Structure formats: C-alpha cells, structure tokens
C-alpha cells in the first residue's frame, strides 16, 4: 500500500480576514532540479499577509487562484531534500523569501519547496526565529536603497522608520552617504537614535528624498522638495508625481546571495532582528489579529 505524505499549511480559500484562514493538509512533493524542500522552522507575519487574507490583492486582480491562496512570504528552516544540481546538504540552515502574490503555497507551512537560489545561509550564531524576520524586509530595504543610490550628503526622510522595512532602510541609507531622518511615533525616538539617524514625529516638507515605509503615498510625495526623489513600497499603486518629483517604487525580488550577506550583517550587528513573539502555526488567526491592532515592533513569528 502506498501512503501519500502530507504537510500542514495555512491558506485562504475565500478571503475575509483572520477568520478566513484555514489549516489544510497538502501533499508533500519532491524538489525539481534547482529546488530544495525546506522544513520550515519559523515564518513571520507581515502586513502583506493581512492584506492577502483580507482579499485586497484579489480585489485588484493580482491574485487569481482557483482553489486556495498561500500565506507567508519569508521563513527560516533546514534543507530536507535537494533537487538535481543543488549543492546544499540536508540539514543546511537557510532563510529566504517567496515572492509574488498569485500562488497557492506560502511560508505559513510545515514545509516549502522553492528555488535554491532564493535562499540565504543562516550563520551558526543566528537563531532561526531571528533569522526568519529578516529576508523580506531587509531585502526590500536593500533594493529600495538601490533605487535611491548614493546620498552624497543629501537629506533623506524615512517614513515608518521604526517599522520592519524602514528600520532596515535607515542603516543602509546611512551607509550610502544619506543624511537620514526617521519619521516615527514619539515612542520610537530612542530606537531611531540608536540606529544613528535623526528623529522626527512630524516632518516638514523639503527633503531631497523620501523613502516611504509608512505608505503615506501622496502625503509622502508632498514632503519631497521640488525635483527630488520619492521611493514607494506599493508597486501596484504608485502615487502621482508633482513638482518634478521622481517616483520610484520597490517590488522585492528574491535574491539568495544577497540574503546570505544580510544574515551575516545581522550577526555582525549592522542589522537588528526584532521578534515581537512566537505562536504555533495553529494560532495563525490570533497572530493576524495581534498584528492588525497596529503598534507592533518586530515580527510575530509562526512556528509550524
Ligand atoms: N514593495 C515591496 O516589495 C514590499 C516589501 C515589503 C513590505 N512592503 C510594504 O511596506 C509597508 C511597510 O511594511 P513594514 O513591514 O515595514 O510595516 P510595519 O513594520 O508595520 O511598519 C510600518 C511603520 O510605519 C509606522 N507608521 C505608520 N504611519 C505612520 C505615521 N503617520 N507616522 C509615523 N509612523 C507611522 C507604523 O507605526 P505604528 O505601528 O505605530 O502604526 C510602523 O512602525 C507595508 O505596506 C508592506 O506591505 C512592500
């Protein structure tokens, strides 16, 4: 008799907020050439997951799944099986990100099959829960700062600077020579100064560039000086330009080699990993409710 092995994953069939999230059993599959199967150790809850569960991306036509939509973007775990041509031994500790919206699988799962080139290596000194909080948001920040380029002493306002993306943009932009001010809540002032940036809770217009981690959109563009640069985080909804402000928008793309470097930066103390708390995968709806309340610093992490 043959038995089909299965694993548990959290998905939405009909979106509708946390109550719409279901745990389902899915068949295990072997990795194809170039792929690995990972036993997931930790998967953070990111704002994008709340929007997927709410049906926002179904509503704008970015998700068109016939049966179910996978939840979860980044993860950490260990390699369980490797396809042809992959040089990652079983047991290797990895972390990475699954990009794109329209998919029937995600990282809120006991296991995951993905391209080996999309994962980074987790250094021995970094625990897997902390590592899981980094790939999506540090890689987004790195690719956002690529869009900014070198600062040469110019002024940059990072909105949502105490958030996951903003909190990584700040040190990366400082390293690229920007004069960085973080716009965040009053309670975040100490965190911001700890990153080496100036802090404001209410920004005036006139910045050479704005990096919009708080998704202020038009209100963020209004803070840029005439002819300056705005970098947004919503590729599906870029704000309109005004006064010659150049609009750029980051859409994160998986990059295993760069993720390895970012994970090493965390061990070196250049990047901070922040864990708000851990919950078992079965409590995924509660995790979404906690994040939906707002004001969370660091990531809630699901443990399959
Ligand atoms: N395009 C891409 O590839 C990509 C990749 C990753 C993330 N994203 C998007 O980027 C956005 C940020 O993600 P994230 O993970 O950094 O979210 P996050 O951790 O929730 O951070 C957002 C931060 O903005 C703060 N904030 C909101 N409005 C503010 C205001 N008016 N003044 C000061 N601070 C304000 C929030 O504070 P409170 O919590 O106190 O409200 C929070 O600290 C999300 O929309 C996410 O979906 C896009």
mmCIF file with all atom_site columns, N, CA and C in Angstrom, residues 222-266:
data_model
loop_
_atom_site.group_PDB
_atom_site.id
_atom_site.type_symbol
_atom_site.label_atom_id
_atom_site.label_alt_id
_atom_site.label_comp_id
_atom_site.label_asym_id
_atom_site.label_entity_id
_atom_site.label_seq_id
_atom_site.pdbx_PDB_ins_code
_atom_site.Cartn_x
_atom_site.Cartn_y
_atom_site.Cartn_z
_atom_site.occupancy
_atom_site.B_iso_or_equiv
_atom_site.pdbx_formal_charge
_atom_site.auth_seq_id
_atom_site.auth_comp_id
_atom_site.auth_asym_id
_atom_site.auth_atom_id
_atom_site.pdbx_PDB_model_num
ATOM 1   N N  . UNK A 1 222 ? 4.436  64.819 -1.058  1.00 0.00 ? 222 UNK A N  1
ATOM 2   C CA . UNK A 1 222 ? 4.344  66.242 -0.707  1.00 0.00 ? 222 UNK A CA 1
ATOM 3   C C  . UNK A 1 222 ? 5.506  66.699 0.177   1.00 0.00 ? 222 UNK A C  1
ATOM 4   N N  . UNK A 1 223 ? 6.192  65.744 0.826   1.00 0.00 ? 223 UNK A N  1
ATOM 5   C CA . UNK A 1 223 ? 7.320  66.106 1.710   1.00 0.00 ? 223 UNK A CA 1
ATOM 6   C C  . UNK A 1 223 ? 8.631  66.260 0.940   1.00 0.00 ? 223 UNK A C  1
ATOM 7   N N  . UNK A 1 224 ? 8.658  65.817 -0.338  1.00 0.00 ? 224 UNK A N  1
ATOM 8   C CA . UNK A 1 224 ? 9.884  65.880 -1.150  1.00 0.00 ? 224 UNK A CA 1
ATOM 9   C C  . UNK A 1 224 ? 10.024 67.296 -1.724  1.00 0.00 ? 224 UNK A C  1
ATOM 10  N N  . UNK A 1 225 ? 11.247 67.807 -1.777  1.00 0.00 ? 225 UNK A N  1
ATOM 11  C CA . UNK A 1 225 ? 11.482 69.124 -2.401  1.00 0.00 ? 225 UNK A CA 1
ATOM 12  C C  . UNK A 1 225 ? 11.203 69.045 -3.902  1.00 0.00 ? 225 UNK A C  1
ATOM 13  N N  . UNK A 1 226 ? 11.009 70.162 -4.545  1.00 0.00 ? 226 UNK A N  1
ATOM 14  C CA . UNK A 1 226 ? 10.796 70.202 -5.993  1.00 0.00 ? 226 UNK A CA 1
ATOM 15  C C  . UNK A 1 226 ? 11.943 69.465 -6.688  1.00 0.00 ? 226 UNK A C  1
ATOM 16  N N  . UNK A 1 227 ? 11.623 68.526 -7.579  1.00 0.00 ? 227 UNK A N  1
ATOM 17  C CA . UNK A 1 227 ? 12.661 67.818 -8.340  1.00 0.00 ? 227 UNK A CA 1
ATOM 18  C C  . UNK A 1 227 ? 13.393 66.738 -7.563  1.00 0.00 ? 227 UNK A C  1
ATOM 19  N N  . UNK A 1 228 ? 12.935 66.425 -6.357  1.00 0.00 ? 228 UNK A N  1
ATOM 20  C CA . UNK A 1 228 ? 13.593 65.377 -5.564  1.00 0.00 ? 228 UNK A CA 1
ATOM 21  C C  . UNK A 1 228 ? 13.079 63.988 -5.932  1.00 0.00 ? 228 UNK A C  1
ATOM 22  N N  . UNK A 1 229 ? 13.344 63.030 -5.047  1.00 0.00 ? 229 UNK A N  1
ATOM 23  C CA . UNK A 1 229 ? 13.028 61.624 -5.343  1.00 0.00 ? 229 UNK A CA 1
ATOM 24  C C  . UNK A 1 229 ? 12.134 61.047 -4.246  1.00 0.00 ? 229 UNK A C  1
ATOM 25  N N  . UNK A 1 230 ? 11.112 60.316 -4.674  1.00 0.00 ? 230 UNK A N  1
ATOM 26  C CA . UNK A 1 230 ? 10.253 59.581 -3.747  1.00 0.00 ? 230 UNK A CA 1
ATOM 27  C C  . UNK A 1 230 ? 10.368 58.109 -4.092  1.00 0.00 ? 230 UNK A C  1
ATOM 28  N N  . UNK A 1 231 ? 10.647 57.262 -3.092  1.00 0.00 ? 231 UNK A N  1
ATOM 29  C CA . UNK A 1 231 ? 10.641 55.813 -3.336  1.00 0.00 ? 231 UNK A CA 1
ATOM 30  C C  . UNK A 1 231 ? 9.541  55.184 -2.487  1.00 0.00 ? 231 UNK A C  1
ATOM 31  N N  . UNK A 1 232 ? 8.572  54.598 -3.170  1.00 0.00 ? 232 UNK A N  1
ATOM 32  C CA . UNK A 1 232 ? 7.437  53.976 -2.504  1.00 0.00 ? 232 UNK A CA 1
ATOM 33  C C  . UNK A 1 232 ? 7.613  52.475 -2.344  1.00 0.00 ? 232 UNK A C  1
ATOM 34  N N  . UNK A 1 233 ? 6.639  51.855 -1.676  1.00 0.00 ? 233 UNK A N  1
ATOM 35  C CA . UNK A 1 233 ? 6.694  50.409 -1.400  1.00 0.00 ? 233 UNK A CA 1
ATOM 36  C C  . UNK A 1 233 ? 5.466  49.675 -1.926  1.00 0.00 ? 233 UNK A C  1
ATOM 37  N N  . UNK A 1 234 ? 4.656  50.357 -2.722  1.00 0.00 ? 234 UNK A N  1
ATOM 38  C CA . UNK A 1 234 ? 3.435  49.736 -3.250  1.00 0.00 ? 234 UNK A CA 1
ATOM 39  C C  . UNK A 1 234 ? 3.479  49.744 -4.777  1.00 0.00 ? 234 UNK A C  1
ATOM 40  N N  . UNK A 1 235 ? 4.098  48.723 -5.389  1.00 0.00 ? 235 UNK A N  1
ATOM 41  C CA . UNK A 1 235 ? 4.218  48.715 -6.858  1.00 0.00 ? 235 UNK A CA 1
ATOM 42  C C  . UNK A 1 235 ? 2.867  48.728 -7.564  1.00 0.00 ? 235 UNK A C  1
ATOM 43  N N  . UNK A 1 236 ? 1.839  48.199 -6.902  1.00 0.00 ? 236 UNK A N  1
ATOM 44  C CA . UNK A 1 236 ? 0.530  48.147 -7.571  1.00 0.00 ? 236 UNK A CA 1
ATOM 45  C C  . UNK A 1 236 ? -0.201 49.486 -7.494  1.00 0.00 ? 236 UNK A C  1
ATOM 46  N N  . UNK A 1 237 ? 0.327  50.438 -6.706  1.00 0.00 ? 237 UNK A N  1
ATOM 47  C CA . UNK A 1 237 ? -0.370 51.717 -6.553  1.00 0.00 ? 237 UNK A CA 1
ATOM 48  C C  . UNK A 1 237 ? 0.624  52.864 -6.360  1.00 0.00 ? 237 UNK A C  1
ATOM 49  N N  . UNK A 1 238 ? 1.445  53.155 -7.391  1.00 0.00 ? 238 UNK A N  1
ATOM 50  C CA . UNK A 1 238 ? 2.401  54.255 -7.218  1.00 0.00 ? 238 UNK A CA 1
ATOM 51  C C  . UNK A 1 238 ? 1.674  55.596 -7.158  1.00 0.00 ? 238 UNK A C  1
ATOM 52  N N  . UNK A 1 239 ? 2.115  56.505 -6.286  1.00 0.00 ? 239 UNK A N  1
ATOM 53  C CA . UNK A 1 239 ? 1.468  57.810 -6.230  1.00 0.00 ? 239 UNK A CA 1
ATOM 54  C C  . UNK A 1 239 ? 1.851  58.650 -7.454  1.00 0.00 ? 239 UNK A C  1
ATOM 55  N N  . UNK A 1 240 ? 1.060  59.675 -7.739  1.00 0.00 ? 240 UNK A N  1
ATOM 56  C CA . UNK A 1 240 ? 1.332  60.549 -8.889  1.00 0.00 ? 240 UNK A CA 1
ATOM 57  C C  . UNK A 1 240 ? 2.482  61.493 -8.557  1.00 0.00 ? 240 UNK A C  1
ATOM 58  N N  . UNK A 1 241 ? 3.222  61.846 -9.602  1.00 0.00 ? 241 UNK A N  1
ATOM 59  C CA . UNK A 1 241 ? 4.298  62.832 -9.420  1.00 0.00 ? 241 UNK A CA 1
ATOM 60  C C  . UNK A 1 241 ? 3.699  64.235 -9.351  1.00 0.00 ? 241 UNK A C  1
ATOM 61  N N  . UNK A 1 242 ? 4.426  65.113 -8.698  1.00 0.00 ? 242 UNK A N  1
ATOM 62  C CA . UNK A 1 242 ? 4.080  66.540 -8.696  1.00 0.00 ? 242 UNK A CA 1
ATOM 63  C C  . UNK A 1 242 ? 5.382  67.327 -8.587  1.00 0.00 ? 242 UNK A C  1
ATOM 64  N N  . UNK A 1 243 ? 5.419  68.547 -9.084  1.00 0.00 ? 243 UNK A N  1
ATOM 65  C CA . UNK A 1 243 ? 6.572  69.470 -8.945  1.00 0.00 ? 243 UNK A CA 1
ATOM 66  C C  . UNK A 1 243 ? 7.891  68.835 -9.395  1.00 0.00 ? 243 UNK A C  1
ATOM 67  N N  . UNK A 1 244 ? 7.826  67.941 -10.367 1.00 0.00 ? 244 UNK A N  1
ATOM 68  C CA . UNK A 1 244 ? 9.060  67.339 -10.889 1.00 0.00 ? 244 UNK A CA 1
ATOM 69  C C  . UNK A 1 244 ? 9.662  66.282 -9.982  1.00 0.00 ? 244 UNK A C  1
ATOM 70  N N  . UNK A 1 245 ? 8.928  65.834 -8.972  1.00 0.00 ? 245 UNK A N  1
ATOM 71  C CA . UNK A 1 245 ? 9.427  64.766 -8.082  1.00 0.00 ? 245 UNK A CA 1
ATOM 72  C C  . UNK A 1 245 ? 9.447  63.442 -8.859  1.00 0.00 ? 245 UNK A C  1
ATOM 73  N N  . UNK A 1 246 ? 10.600 62.767 -8.793  1.00 0.00 ? 246 UNK A N  1
ATOM 74  C CA . UNK A 1 246 ? 10.720 61.481 -9.489  1.00 0.00 ? 246 UNK A CA 1
ATOM 75  C C  . UNK A 1 246 ? 10.164 60.375 -8.598  1.00 0.00 ? 246 UNK A C  1
ATOM 76  N N  . UNK A 1 247 ? 9.255  59.578 -9.142  1.00 0.00 ? 247 UNK A N  1
ATOM 77  C CA . UNK A 1 247 ? 8.615  58.498 -8.368  1.00 0.00 ? 247 UNK A CA 1
ATOM 78  C C  . UNK A 1 247 ? 9.271  57.170 -8.740  1.00 0.00 ? 247 UNK A C  1
ATOM 79  N N  . UNK A 1 248 ? 9.814  56.491 -7.761  1.00 0.00 ? 248 UNK A N  1
ATOM 80  C CA . UNK A 1 248 ? 10.336 55.132 -7.958  1.00 0.00 ? 248 UNK A CA 1
ATOM 81  C C  . UNK A 1 248 ? 9.628  54.231 -6.950  1.00 0.00 ? 248 UNK A C  1
ATOM 82  N N  . UNK A 1 249 ? 9.474  52.957 -7.285  1.00 0.00 ? 249 UNK A N  1
ATOM 83  C CA . UNK A 1 249 ? 8.757  52.045 -6.373  1.00 0.00 ? 249 UNK A CA 1
ATOM 84  C C  . UNK A 1 249 ? 9.499  50.716 -6.305  1.00 0.00 ? 249 UNK A C  1
ATOM 85  N N  . UNK A 1 250 ? 9.730  50.229 -5.104  1.00 0.00 ? 250 UNK A N  1
ATOM 86  C CA . UNK A 1 250 ? 10.406 48.939 -4.955  1.00 0.00 ? 250 UNK A CA 1
ATOM 87  C C  . UNK A 1 250 ? 9.376  47.802 -4.997  1.00 0.00 ? 250 UNK A C  1
ATOM 88  N N  . UNK A 1 251 ? 9.742  46.746 -5.671  1.00 0.00 ? 251 UNK A N  1
ATOM 89  C CA . UNK A 1 251 ? 8.968  45.497 -5.652  1.00 0.00 ? 251 UNK A CA 1
ATOM 90  C C  . UNK A 1 251 ? 9.985  44.406 -5.397  1.00 0.00 ? 251 UNK A C  1
ATOM 91  N N  . UNK A 1 252 ? 9.988  43.851 -4.205  1.00 0.00 ? 252 UNK A N  1
ATOM 92  C CA . UNK A 1 252 ? 11.098 42.977 -3.799  1.00 0.00 ? 252 UNK A CA 1
ATOM 93  C C  . UNK A 1 252 ? 11.182 41.732 -4.685  1.00 0.00 ? 252 UNK A C  1
ATOM 94  N N  . UNK A 1 253 ? 12.412 41.357 -4.987  1.00 0.00 ? 253 UNK A N  1
ATOM 95  C CA . UNK A 1 253 ? 12.701 40.166 -5.794  1.00 0.00 ? 253 UNK A CA 1
ATOM 96  C C  . UNK A 1 253 ? 13.629 39.272 -4.965  1.00 0.00 ? 253 UNK A C  1
ATOM 97  N N  . UNK A 1 254 ? 13.306 37.951 -4.858  1.00 0.00 ? 254 UNK A N  1
ATOM 98  C CA . UNK A 1 254 ? 14.183 37.074 -4.070  1.00 0.00 ? 254 UNK A CA 1
ATOM 99  C C  . UNK A 1 254 ? 15.619 37.095 -4.581  1.00 0.00 ? 254 UNK A C  1
ATOM 100 N N  . UNK A 1 255 ? 16.568 37.000 -3.656  1.00 0.00 ? 255 UNK A N  1
ATOM 101 C CA . UNK A 1 255 ? 17.986 37.054 -4.029  1.00 0.00 ? 255 UNK A CA 1
ATOM 102 C C  . UNK A 1 255 ? 18.761 36.338 -2.916  1.00 0.00 ? 255 UNK A C  1
ATOM 103 N N  . UNK A 1 256 ? 19.037 35.046 -3.154  1.00 0.00 ? 256 UNK A N  1
ATOM 104 C CA . UNK A 1 256 ? 19.650 34.231 -2.114  1.00 0.00 ? 256 UNK A CA 1
ATOM 105 C C  . UNK A 1 256 ? 21.022 34.718 -1.706  1.00 0.00 ? 256 UNK A C  1
ATOM 106 N N  . UNK A 1 257 ? 21.852 35.089 -2.683  1.00 0.00 ? 257 UNK A N  1
ATOM 107 C CA . UNK A 1 257 ? 23.219 35.513 -2.361  1.00 0.00 ? 257 UNK A CA 1
ATOM 108 C C  . UNK A 1 257 ? 23.193 36.764 -1.484  1.00 0.00 ? 257 UNK A C  1
ATOM 109 N N  . UNK A 1 258 ? 22.316 37.695 -1.856  1.00 0.00 ? 258 UNK A N  1
ATOM 110 C CA . UNK A 1 258 ? 22.255 38.921 -1.065  1.00 0.00 ? 258 UNK A CA 1
ATOM 111 C C  . UNK A 1 258 ? 21.673 38.647 0.326   1.00 0.00 ? 258 UNK A C  1
ATOM 112 N N  . UNK A 1 259 ? 20.720 37.709 0.386   1.00 0.00 ? 259 UNK A N  1
ATOM 113 C CA . UNK A 1 259 ? 20.146 37.351 1.691   1.00 0.00 ? 259 UNK A CA 1
ATOM 114 C C  . UNK A 1 259 ? 21.228 36.779 2.607   1.00 0.00 ? 259 UNK A C  1
ATOM 115 N N  . UNK A 1 260 ? 22.125 35.978 2.056   1.00 0.00 ? 260 UNK A N  1
ATOM 116 C CA . UNK A 1 260 ? 23.245 35.457 2.861   1.00 0.00 ? 260 UNK A CA 1
ATOM 117 C C  . UNK A 1 260 ? 24.029 36.621 3.472   1.00 0.00 ? 260 UNK A C  1
ATOM 118 N N  . UNK A 1 261 ? 24.290 37.640 2.669   1.00 0.00 ? 261 UNK A N  1
ATOM 119 C CA . UNK A 1 261 ? 25.038 38.802 3.167   1.00 0.00 ? 261 UNK A CA 1
ATOM 120 C C  . UNK A 1 261 ? 24.272 39.553 4.245   1.00 0.00 ? 261 UNK A C  1
ATOM 121 N N  . UNK A 1 262 ? 22.968 39.692 4.072   1.00 0.00 ? 262 UNK A N  1
ATOM 122 C CA . UNK A 1 262 ? 22.155 40.418 5.061   1.00 0.00 ? 262 UNK A CA 1
ATOM 123 C C  . UNK A 1 262 ? 22.099 39.651 6.377   1.00 0.00 ? 262 UNK A C  1
ATOM 124 N N  . UNK A 1 263 ? 22.017 38.313 6.297   1.00 0.00 ? 263 UNK A N  1
ATOM 125 C CA . UNK A 1 263 ? 22.008 37.496 7.514   1.00 0.00 ? 263 UNK A CA 1
ATOM 126 C C  . UNK A 1 263 ? 23.348 37.632 8.245   1.00 0.00 ? 263 UNK A C  1
ATOM 127 N N  . UNK A 1 264 ? 24.421 37.706 7.468   1.00 0.00 ? 264 UNK A N  1
ATOM 128 C CA . UNK A 1 264 ? 25.745 37.911 8.086   1.00 0.00 ? 264 UNK A CA 1
ATOM 129 C C  . UNK A 1 264 ? 25.815 39.303 8.728   1.00 0.00 ? 264 UNK A C  1
ATOM 130 N N  . UNK A 1 265 ? 25.190 40.281 8.091   1.00 0.00 ? 265 UNK A N  1
ATOM 131 C CA . UNK A 1 265 ? 25.159 41.637 8.670   1.00 0.00 ? 265 UNK A CA 1
ATOM 132 C C  . UNK A 1 265 ? 24.442 41.651 10.020  1.00 0.00 ? 265 UNK A C  1
ATOM 133 N N  . UNK A 1 266 ? 23.436 40.780 10.161  1.00 0.00 ? 266 UNK A N  1
ATOM 134 C CA . UNK A 1 266 ? 22.716 40.718 11.442  1.00 0.00 ? 266 UNK A CA 1
ATOM 135 C C  . UNK A 1 266 ? 23.639 40.198 12.537  1.00 0.00 ? 266 UNK A C  1
#
